[in-house]
mmCIF file of C-alpha atoms in Angstrom:
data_model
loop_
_atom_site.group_PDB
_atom_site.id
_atom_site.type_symbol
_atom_site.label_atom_id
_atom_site.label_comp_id
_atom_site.label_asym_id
_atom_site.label_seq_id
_atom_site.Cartn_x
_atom_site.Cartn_y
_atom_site.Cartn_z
ATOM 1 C CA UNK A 17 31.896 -18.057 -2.552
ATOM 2 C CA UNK A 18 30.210 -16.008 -5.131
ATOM 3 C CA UNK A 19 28.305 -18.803 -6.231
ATOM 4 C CA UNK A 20 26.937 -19.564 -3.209
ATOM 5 C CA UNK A 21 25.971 -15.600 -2.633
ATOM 6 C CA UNK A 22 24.327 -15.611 -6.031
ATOM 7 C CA UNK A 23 22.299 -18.873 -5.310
ATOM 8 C CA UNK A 24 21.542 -17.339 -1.681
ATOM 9 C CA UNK A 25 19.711 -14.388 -3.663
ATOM 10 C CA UNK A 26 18.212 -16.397 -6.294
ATOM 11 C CA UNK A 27 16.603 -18.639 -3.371
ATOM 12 C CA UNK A 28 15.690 -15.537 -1.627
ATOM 13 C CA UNK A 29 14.101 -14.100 -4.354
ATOM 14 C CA UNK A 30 12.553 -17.659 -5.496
ATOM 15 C CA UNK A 31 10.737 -18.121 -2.079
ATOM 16 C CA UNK A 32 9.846 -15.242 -0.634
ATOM 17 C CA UNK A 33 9.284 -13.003 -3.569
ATOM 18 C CA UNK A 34 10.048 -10.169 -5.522
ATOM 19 C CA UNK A 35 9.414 -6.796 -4.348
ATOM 20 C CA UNK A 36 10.857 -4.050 -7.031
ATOM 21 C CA UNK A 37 11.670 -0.307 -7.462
ATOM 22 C CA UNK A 38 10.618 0.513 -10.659
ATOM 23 C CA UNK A 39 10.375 3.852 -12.479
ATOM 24 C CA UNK A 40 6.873 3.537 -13.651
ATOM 25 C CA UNK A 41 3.353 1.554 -13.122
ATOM 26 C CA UNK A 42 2.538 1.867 -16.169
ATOM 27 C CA UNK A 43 5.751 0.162 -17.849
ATOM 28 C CA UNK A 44 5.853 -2.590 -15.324
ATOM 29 C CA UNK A 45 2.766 -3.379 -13.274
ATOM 30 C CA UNK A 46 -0.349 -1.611 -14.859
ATOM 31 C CA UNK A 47 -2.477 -4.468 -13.998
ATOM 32 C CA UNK A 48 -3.796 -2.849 -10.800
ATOM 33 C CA UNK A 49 -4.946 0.119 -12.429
ATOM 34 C CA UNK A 50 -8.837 0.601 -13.688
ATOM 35 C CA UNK A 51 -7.493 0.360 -18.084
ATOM 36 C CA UNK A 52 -3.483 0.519 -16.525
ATOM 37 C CA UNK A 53 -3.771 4.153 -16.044
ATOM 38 C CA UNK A 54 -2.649 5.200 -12.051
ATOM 39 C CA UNK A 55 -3.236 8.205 -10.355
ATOM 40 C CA UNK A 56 -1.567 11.384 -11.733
ATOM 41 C CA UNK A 57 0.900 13.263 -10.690
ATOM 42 C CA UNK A 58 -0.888 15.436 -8.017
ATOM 43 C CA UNK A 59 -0.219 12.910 -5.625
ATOM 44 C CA UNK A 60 3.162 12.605 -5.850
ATOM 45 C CA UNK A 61 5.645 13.289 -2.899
ATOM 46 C CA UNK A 62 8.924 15.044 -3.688
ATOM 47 C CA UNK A 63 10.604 11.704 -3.067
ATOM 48 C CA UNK A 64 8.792 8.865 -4.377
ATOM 49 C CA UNK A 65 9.315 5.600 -5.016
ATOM 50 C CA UNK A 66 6.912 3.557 -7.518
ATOM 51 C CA UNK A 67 6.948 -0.456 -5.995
ATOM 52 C CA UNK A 68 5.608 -3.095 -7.861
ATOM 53 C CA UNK A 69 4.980 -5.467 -4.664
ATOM 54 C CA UNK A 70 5.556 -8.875 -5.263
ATOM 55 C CA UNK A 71 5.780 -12.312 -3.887
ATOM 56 C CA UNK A 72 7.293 -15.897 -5.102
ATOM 57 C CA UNK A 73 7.520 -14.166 -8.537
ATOM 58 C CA UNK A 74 4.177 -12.779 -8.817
ATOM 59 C CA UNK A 75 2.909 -9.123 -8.290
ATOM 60 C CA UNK A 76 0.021 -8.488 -6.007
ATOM 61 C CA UNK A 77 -0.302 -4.704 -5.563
ATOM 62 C CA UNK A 78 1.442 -1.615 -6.066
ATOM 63 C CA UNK A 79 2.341 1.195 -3.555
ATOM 64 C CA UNK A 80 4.137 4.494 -4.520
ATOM 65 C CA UNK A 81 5.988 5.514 -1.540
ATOM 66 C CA UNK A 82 6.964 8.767 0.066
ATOM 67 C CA UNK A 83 10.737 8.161 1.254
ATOM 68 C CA UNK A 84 10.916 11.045 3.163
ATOM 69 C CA UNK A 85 7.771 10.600 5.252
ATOM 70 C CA UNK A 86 8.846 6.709 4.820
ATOM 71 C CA UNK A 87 5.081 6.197 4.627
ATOM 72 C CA UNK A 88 2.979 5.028 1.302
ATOM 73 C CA UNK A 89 1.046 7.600 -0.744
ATOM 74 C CA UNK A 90 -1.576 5.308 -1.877
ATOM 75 C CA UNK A 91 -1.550 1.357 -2.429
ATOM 76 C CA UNK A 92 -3.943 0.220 -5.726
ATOM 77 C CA UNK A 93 -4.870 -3.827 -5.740
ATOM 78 C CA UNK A 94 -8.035 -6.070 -7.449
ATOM 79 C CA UNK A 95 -10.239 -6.627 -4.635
ATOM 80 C CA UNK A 96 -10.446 -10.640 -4.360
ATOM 81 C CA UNK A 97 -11.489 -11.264 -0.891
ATOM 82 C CA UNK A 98 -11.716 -14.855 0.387
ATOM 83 C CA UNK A 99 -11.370 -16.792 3.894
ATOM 84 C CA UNK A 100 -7.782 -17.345 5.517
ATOM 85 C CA UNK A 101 -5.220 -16.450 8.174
ATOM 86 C CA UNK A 102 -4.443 -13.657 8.861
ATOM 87 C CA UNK A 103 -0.083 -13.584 8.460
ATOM 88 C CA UNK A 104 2.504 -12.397 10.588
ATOM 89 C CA UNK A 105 5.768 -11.873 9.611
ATOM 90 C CA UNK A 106 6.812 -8.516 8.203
ATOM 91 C CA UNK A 107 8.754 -7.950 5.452
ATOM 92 C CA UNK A 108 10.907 -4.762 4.360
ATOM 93 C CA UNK A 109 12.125 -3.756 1.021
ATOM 94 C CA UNK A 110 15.679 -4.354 0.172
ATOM 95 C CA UNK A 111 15.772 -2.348 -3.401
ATOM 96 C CA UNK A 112 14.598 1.215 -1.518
ATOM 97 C CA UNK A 113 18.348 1.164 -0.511
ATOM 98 C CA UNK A 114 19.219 0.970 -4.119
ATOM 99 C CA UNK A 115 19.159 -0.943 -7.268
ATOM 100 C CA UNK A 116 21.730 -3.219 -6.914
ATOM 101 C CA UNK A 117 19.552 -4.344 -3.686
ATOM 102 C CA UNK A 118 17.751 -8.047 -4.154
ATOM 103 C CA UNK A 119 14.467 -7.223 -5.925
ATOM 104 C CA UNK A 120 12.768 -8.913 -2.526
ATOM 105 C CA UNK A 121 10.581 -8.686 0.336
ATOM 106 C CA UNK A 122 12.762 -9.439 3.030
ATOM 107 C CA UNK A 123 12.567 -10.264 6.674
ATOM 108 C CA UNK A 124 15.092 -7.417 8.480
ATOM 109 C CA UNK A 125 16.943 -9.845 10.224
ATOM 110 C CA UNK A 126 17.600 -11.454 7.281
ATOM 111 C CA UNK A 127 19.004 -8.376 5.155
ATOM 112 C CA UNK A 128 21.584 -7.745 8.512
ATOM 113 C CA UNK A 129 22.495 -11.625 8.973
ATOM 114 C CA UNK A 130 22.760 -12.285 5.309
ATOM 115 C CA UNK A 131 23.693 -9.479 2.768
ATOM 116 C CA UNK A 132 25.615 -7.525 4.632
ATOM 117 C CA UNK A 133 23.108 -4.955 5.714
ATOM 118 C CA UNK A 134 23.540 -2.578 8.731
ATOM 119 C CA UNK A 135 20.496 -1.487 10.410
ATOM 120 C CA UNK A 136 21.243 2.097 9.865
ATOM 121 C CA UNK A 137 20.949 1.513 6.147
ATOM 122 C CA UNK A 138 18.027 0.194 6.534
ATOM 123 C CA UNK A 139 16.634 3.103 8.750
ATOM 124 C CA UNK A 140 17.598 5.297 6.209
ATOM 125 C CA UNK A 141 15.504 3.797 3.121
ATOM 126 C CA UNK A 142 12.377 3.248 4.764
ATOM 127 C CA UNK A 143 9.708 2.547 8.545
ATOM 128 C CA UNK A 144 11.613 -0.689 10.289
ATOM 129 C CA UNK A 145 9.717 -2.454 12.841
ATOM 130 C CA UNK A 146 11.124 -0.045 15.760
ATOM 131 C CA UNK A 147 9.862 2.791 14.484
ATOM 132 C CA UNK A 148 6.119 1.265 15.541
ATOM 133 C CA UNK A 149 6.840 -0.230 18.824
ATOM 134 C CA UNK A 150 5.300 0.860 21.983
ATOM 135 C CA UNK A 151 2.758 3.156 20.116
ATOM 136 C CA UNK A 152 -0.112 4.643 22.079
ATOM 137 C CA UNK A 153 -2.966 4.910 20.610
ATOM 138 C CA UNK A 154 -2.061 4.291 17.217
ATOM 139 C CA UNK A 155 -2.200 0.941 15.555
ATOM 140 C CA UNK A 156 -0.019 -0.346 12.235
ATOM 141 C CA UNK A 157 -2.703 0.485 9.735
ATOM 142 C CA UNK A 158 -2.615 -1.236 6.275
ATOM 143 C CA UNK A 159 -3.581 0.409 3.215
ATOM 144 C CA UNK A 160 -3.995 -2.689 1.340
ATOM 145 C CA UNK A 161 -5.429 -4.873 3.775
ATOM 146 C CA UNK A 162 -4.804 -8.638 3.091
ATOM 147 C CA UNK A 163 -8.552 -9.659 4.052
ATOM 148 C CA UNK A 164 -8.994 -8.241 1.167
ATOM 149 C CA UNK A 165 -7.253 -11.476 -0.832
ATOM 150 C CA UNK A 166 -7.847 -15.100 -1.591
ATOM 151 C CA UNK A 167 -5.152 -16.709 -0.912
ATOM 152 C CA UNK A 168 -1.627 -17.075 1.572
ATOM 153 C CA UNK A 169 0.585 -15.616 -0.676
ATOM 154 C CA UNK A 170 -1.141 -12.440 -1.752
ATOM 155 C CA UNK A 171 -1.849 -11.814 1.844
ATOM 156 C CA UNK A 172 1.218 -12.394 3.004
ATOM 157 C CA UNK A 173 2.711 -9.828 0.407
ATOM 158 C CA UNK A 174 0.800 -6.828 1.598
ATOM 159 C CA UNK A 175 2.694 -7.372 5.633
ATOM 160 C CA UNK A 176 5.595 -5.005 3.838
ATOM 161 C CA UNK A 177 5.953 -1.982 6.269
ATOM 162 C CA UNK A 178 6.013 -0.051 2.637
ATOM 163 C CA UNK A 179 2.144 -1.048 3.106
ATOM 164 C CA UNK A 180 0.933 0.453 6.551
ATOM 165 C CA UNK A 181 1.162 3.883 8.468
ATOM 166 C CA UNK A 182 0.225 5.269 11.838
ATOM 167 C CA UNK A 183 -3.730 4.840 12.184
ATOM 168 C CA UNK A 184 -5.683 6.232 14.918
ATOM 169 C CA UNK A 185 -6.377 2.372 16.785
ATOM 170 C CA UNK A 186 -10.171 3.005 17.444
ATOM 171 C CA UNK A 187 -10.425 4.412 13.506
ATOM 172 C CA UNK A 188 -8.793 0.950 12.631
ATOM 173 C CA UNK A 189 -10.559 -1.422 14.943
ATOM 174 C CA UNK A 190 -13.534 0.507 14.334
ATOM 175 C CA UNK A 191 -15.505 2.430 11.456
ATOM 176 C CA UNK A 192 -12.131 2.094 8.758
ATOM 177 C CA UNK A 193 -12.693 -2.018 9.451
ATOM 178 C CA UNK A 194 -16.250 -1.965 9.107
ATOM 179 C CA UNK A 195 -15.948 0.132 5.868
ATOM 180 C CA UNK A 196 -13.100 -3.113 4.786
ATOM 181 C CA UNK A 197 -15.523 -6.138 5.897
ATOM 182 C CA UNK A 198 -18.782 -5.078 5.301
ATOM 183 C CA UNK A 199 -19.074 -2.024 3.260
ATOM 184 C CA UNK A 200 -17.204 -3.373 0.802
ATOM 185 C CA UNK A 201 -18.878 -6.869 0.454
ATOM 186 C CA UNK A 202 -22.102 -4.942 -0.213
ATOM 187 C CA UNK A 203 -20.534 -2.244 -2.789
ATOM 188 C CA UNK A 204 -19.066 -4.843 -4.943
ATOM 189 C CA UNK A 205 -21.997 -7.239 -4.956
ATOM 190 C CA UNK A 206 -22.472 -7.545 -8.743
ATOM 191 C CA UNK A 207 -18.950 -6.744 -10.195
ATOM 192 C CA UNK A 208 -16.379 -8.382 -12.399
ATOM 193 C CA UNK A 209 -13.733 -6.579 -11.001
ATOM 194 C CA UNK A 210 -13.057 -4.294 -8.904
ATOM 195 C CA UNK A 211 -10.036 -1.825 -8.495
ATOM 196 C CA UNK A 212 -9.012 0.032 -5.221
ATOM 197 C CA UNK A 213 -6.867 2.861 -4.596
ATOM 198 C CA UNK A 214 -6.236 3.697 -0.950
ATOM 199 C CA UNK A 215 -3.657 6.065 0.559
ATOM 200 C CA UNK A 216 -3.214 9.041 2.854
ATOM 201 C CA UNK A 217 -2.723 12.467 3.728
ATOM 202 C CA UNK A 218 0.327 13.592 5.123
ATOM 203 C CA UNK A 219 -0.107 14.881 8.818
ATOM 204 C CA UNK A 220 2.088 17.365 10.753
ATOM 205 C CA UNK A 221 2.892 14.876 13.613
ATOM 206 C CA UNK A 222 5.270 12.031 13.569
ATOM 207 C CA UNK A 223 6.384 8.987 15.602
ATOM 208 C CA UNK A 224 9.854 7.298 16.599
ATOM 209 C CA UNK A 225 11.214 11.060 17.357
ATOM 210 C CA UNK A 226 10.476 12.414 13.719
ATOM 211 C CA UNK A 227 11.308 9.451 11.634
ATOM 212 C CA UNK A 228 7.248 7.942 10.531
ATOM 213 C CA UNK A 229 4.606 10.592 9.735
ATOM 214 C CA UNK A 230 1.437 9.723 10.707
ATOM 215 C CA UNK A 231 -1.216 10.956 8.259
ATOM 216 C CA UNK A 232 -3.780 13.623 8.405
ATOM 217 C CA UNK A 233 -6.080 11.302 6.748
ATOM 218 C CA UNK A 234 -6.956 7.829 5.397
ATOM 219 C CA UNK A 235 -8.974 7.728 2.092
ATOM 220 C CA UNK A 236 -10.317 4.737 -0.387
ATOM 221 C CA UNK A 237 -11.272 4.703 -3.744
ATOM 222 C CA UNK A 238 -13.137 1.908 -6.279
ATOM 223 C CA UNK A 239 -14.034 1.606 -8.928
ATOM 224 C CA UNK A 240 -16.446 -1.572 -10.210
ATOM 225 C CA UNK A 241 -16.114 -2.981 -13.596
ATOM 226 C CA UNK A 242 -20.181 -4.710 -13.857
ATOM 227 C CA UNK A 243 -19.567 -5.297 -17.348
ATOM 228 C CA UNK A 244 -18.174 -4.237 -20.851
ATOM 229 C CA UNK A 245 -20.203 -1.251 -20.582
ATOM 230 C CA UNK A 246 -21.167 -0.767 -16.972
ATOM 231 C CA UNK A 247 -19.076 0.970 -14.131
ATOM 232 C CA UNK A 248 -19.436 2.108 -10.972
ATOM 233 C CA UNK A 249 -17.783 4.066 -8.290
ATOM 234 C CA UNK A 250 -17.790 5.230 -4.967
ATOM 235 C CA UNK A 251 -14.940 6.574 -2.071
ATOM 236 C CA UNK A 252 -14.441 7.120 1.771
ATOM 237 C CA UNK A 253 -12.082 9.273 3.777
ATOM 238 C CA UNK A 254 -11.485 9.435 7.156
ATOM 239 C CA UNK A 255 -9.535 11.651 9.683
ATOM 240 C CA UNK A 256 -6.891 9.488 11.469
ATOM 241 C CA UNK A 257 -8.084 10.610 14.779
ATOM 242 C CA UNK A 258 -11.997 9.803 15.090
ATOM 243 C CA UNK A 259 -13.194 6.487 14.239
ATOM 244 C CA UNK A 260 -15.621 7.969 11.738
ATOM 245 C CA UNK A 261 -15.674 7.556 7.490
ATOM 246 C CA UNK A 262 -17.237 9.686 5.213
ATOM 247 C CA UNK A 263 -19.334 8.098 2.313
ATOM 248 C CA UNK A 264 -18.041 10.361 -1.040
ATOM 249 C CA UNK A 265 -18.649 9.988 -4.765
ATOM 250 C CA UNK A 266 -15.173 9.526 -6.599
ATOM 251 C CA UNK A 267 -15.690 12.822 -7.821
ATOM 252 C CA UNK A 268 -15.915 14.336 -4.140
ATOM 253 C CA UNK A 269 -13.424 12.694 -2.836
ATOM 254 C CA UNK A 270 -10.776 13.261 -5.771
ATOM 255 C CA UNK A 271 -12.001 17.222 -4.838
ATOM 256 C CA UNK A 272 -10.965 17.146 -1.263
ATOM 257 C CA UNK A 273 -7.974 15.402 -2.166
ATOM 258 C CA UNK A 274 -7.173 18.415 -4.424
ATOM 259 C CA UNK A 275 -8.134 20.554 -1.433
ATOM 260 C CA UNK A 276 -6.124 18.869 1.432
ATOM 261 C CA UNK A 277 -2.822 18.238 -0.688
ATOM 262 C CA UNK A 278 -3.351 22.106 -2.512
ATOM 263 C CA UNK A 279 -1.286 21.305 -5.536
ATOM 264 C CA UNK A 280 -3.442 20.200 -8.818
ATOM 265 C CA UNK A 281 -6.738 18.813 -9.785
ATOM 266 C CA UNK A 282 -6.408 14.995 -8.311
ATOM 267 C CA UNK A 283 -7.356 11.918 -10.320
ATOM 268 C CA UNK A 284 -7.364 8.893 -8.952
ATOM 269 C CA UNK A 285 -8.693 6.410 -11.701
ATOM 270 C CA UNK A 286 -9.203 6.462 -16.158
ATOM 271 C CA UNK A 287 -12.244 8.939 -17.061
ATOM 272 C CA UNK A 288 -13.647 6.005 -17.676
ATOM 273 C CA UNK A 289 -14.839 5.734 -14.301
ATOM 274 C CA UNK A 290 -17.943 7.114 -13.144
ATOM 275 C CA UNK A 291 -17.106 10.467 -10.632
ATOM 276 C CA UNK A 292 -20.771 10.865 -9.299
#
């Protein structure tokens, strides 16, 4: 009977992917980062968790999560855009209940019918899909959007609810999707790589009677690798309740930040990147 358990995790973890609690990026997925280097600490809730989001054995993005707002912080990911469908299925993450938790994305039905998982549990670690039914007015907003991938798999790993929050449904129909499809495609014409950083600003309202907070604001960052010795940069924010974005510099942007949040000078990529 243990055997069998073991194998069911194994499989689990085999096809749909490893999704892990870690205690740093820069120790176990730096890759997202402009030279490995995330945003400091000024962004950091006073519960985080630092996922290294991953699927059939292969990381795809990172998110550092705020598990008492059970919303992400900020999401960072390689820009690699390419035609596909768009997926469906959502996936939660097991090991925000604890370590000894499969290190997998996991469909919630699932975790209850198969490890021994009671909803409540679940409720308790993170945003389950009841907390965004019947919304009005308000859509579930990714940070990392998967249009913003190549391929089935690495879109398919950012439909984690660690990846969305509350967005303002004209915002994300609207001026934030125009800013994802088109603004973007013209930005990054010329670049080797490119490396995002989008995330939010904690709001004073909530949904599903206090559990979900829905952000204040939604905010993206880049920053453009052109070559060895060329980089460029540039950032939007947005309120999450007009469908409007701001244009910034990095440099502007990683100001307001510093503004909105009022704790310490904000920096979201390596000095490396250009702030003006």
């Amino acid at each position: 009977m243990l055997l069998l358990l073991l194998l069911q995790v194994s499989a689990s973890c085999f096809w749909l992917g490893c999704s892990e609690v870690v205690t740093s990026f820069e120790s176990s997925c730096p890759q997202f980062f402009f030279r490995e280097t995330p945003p400091n600490e000024a962004l950091e809730p006073e519960n985080p968790a630092w996922i290294c989001q991953c699927y059939k054995n292969r990381y795809y993005f990172a998110t550092l999560y705020d598990r008492n707002r059970r919303i992400p912080v900020y999401s960072a990911y390689l820009y690699q855009p390419g035609p596909g469908k768009r997926p469906k299925t959502w996936l939660v993450e097991p090991q925000l209940m604890g370590p000894t938790y499969p290190k997998t994305m996991e469909r919630e039905r699932t975790l209850l019918n198969h490890f021994g998982v009671s909803l409540e549990q679940l409720k308790e670690s993170q945003a389950i899909l009841q907390d965004y039914k019947n919304l009005t007015g308000l859509n579930r907003g990714h940070l990392n959007p998967s249009s913003h991938h190549h391929d089935p798999s690495s879109r398919t790993a950012t439909f984690t609810l660690t990846n969305i929050v509350p967005q303002n449904e004209k915002l994300n129909g609207g001026a934030w999707n125009n800013y994802e499809q088109q603004t973007m495609i013209r930005r990054t014409q010329g670049c080797n790589n490119t490396y995002v950083v989008v995330g939010t600003v904690p709001g004073n309202n909530y949904i599903a009677n206090g559990r979900v907070n829905k952000p204040s604001h939604i905010w993206s960052s880049a920053c453009c690798e052109v070559d060895t010795n060329h980089r460029k940069a540039w950032a939007v924010i947005a309120e999450n309740d007009k469908n409007e974005v701001q244009l910034l510099t990095l440099g502007q942007l990683e100001d307001m930040l510093t503004q909105l949040y009022g704790r310490d000078q904000v920096s979201l990529f390596d000095s490396g990147c250009p702030r003006e």
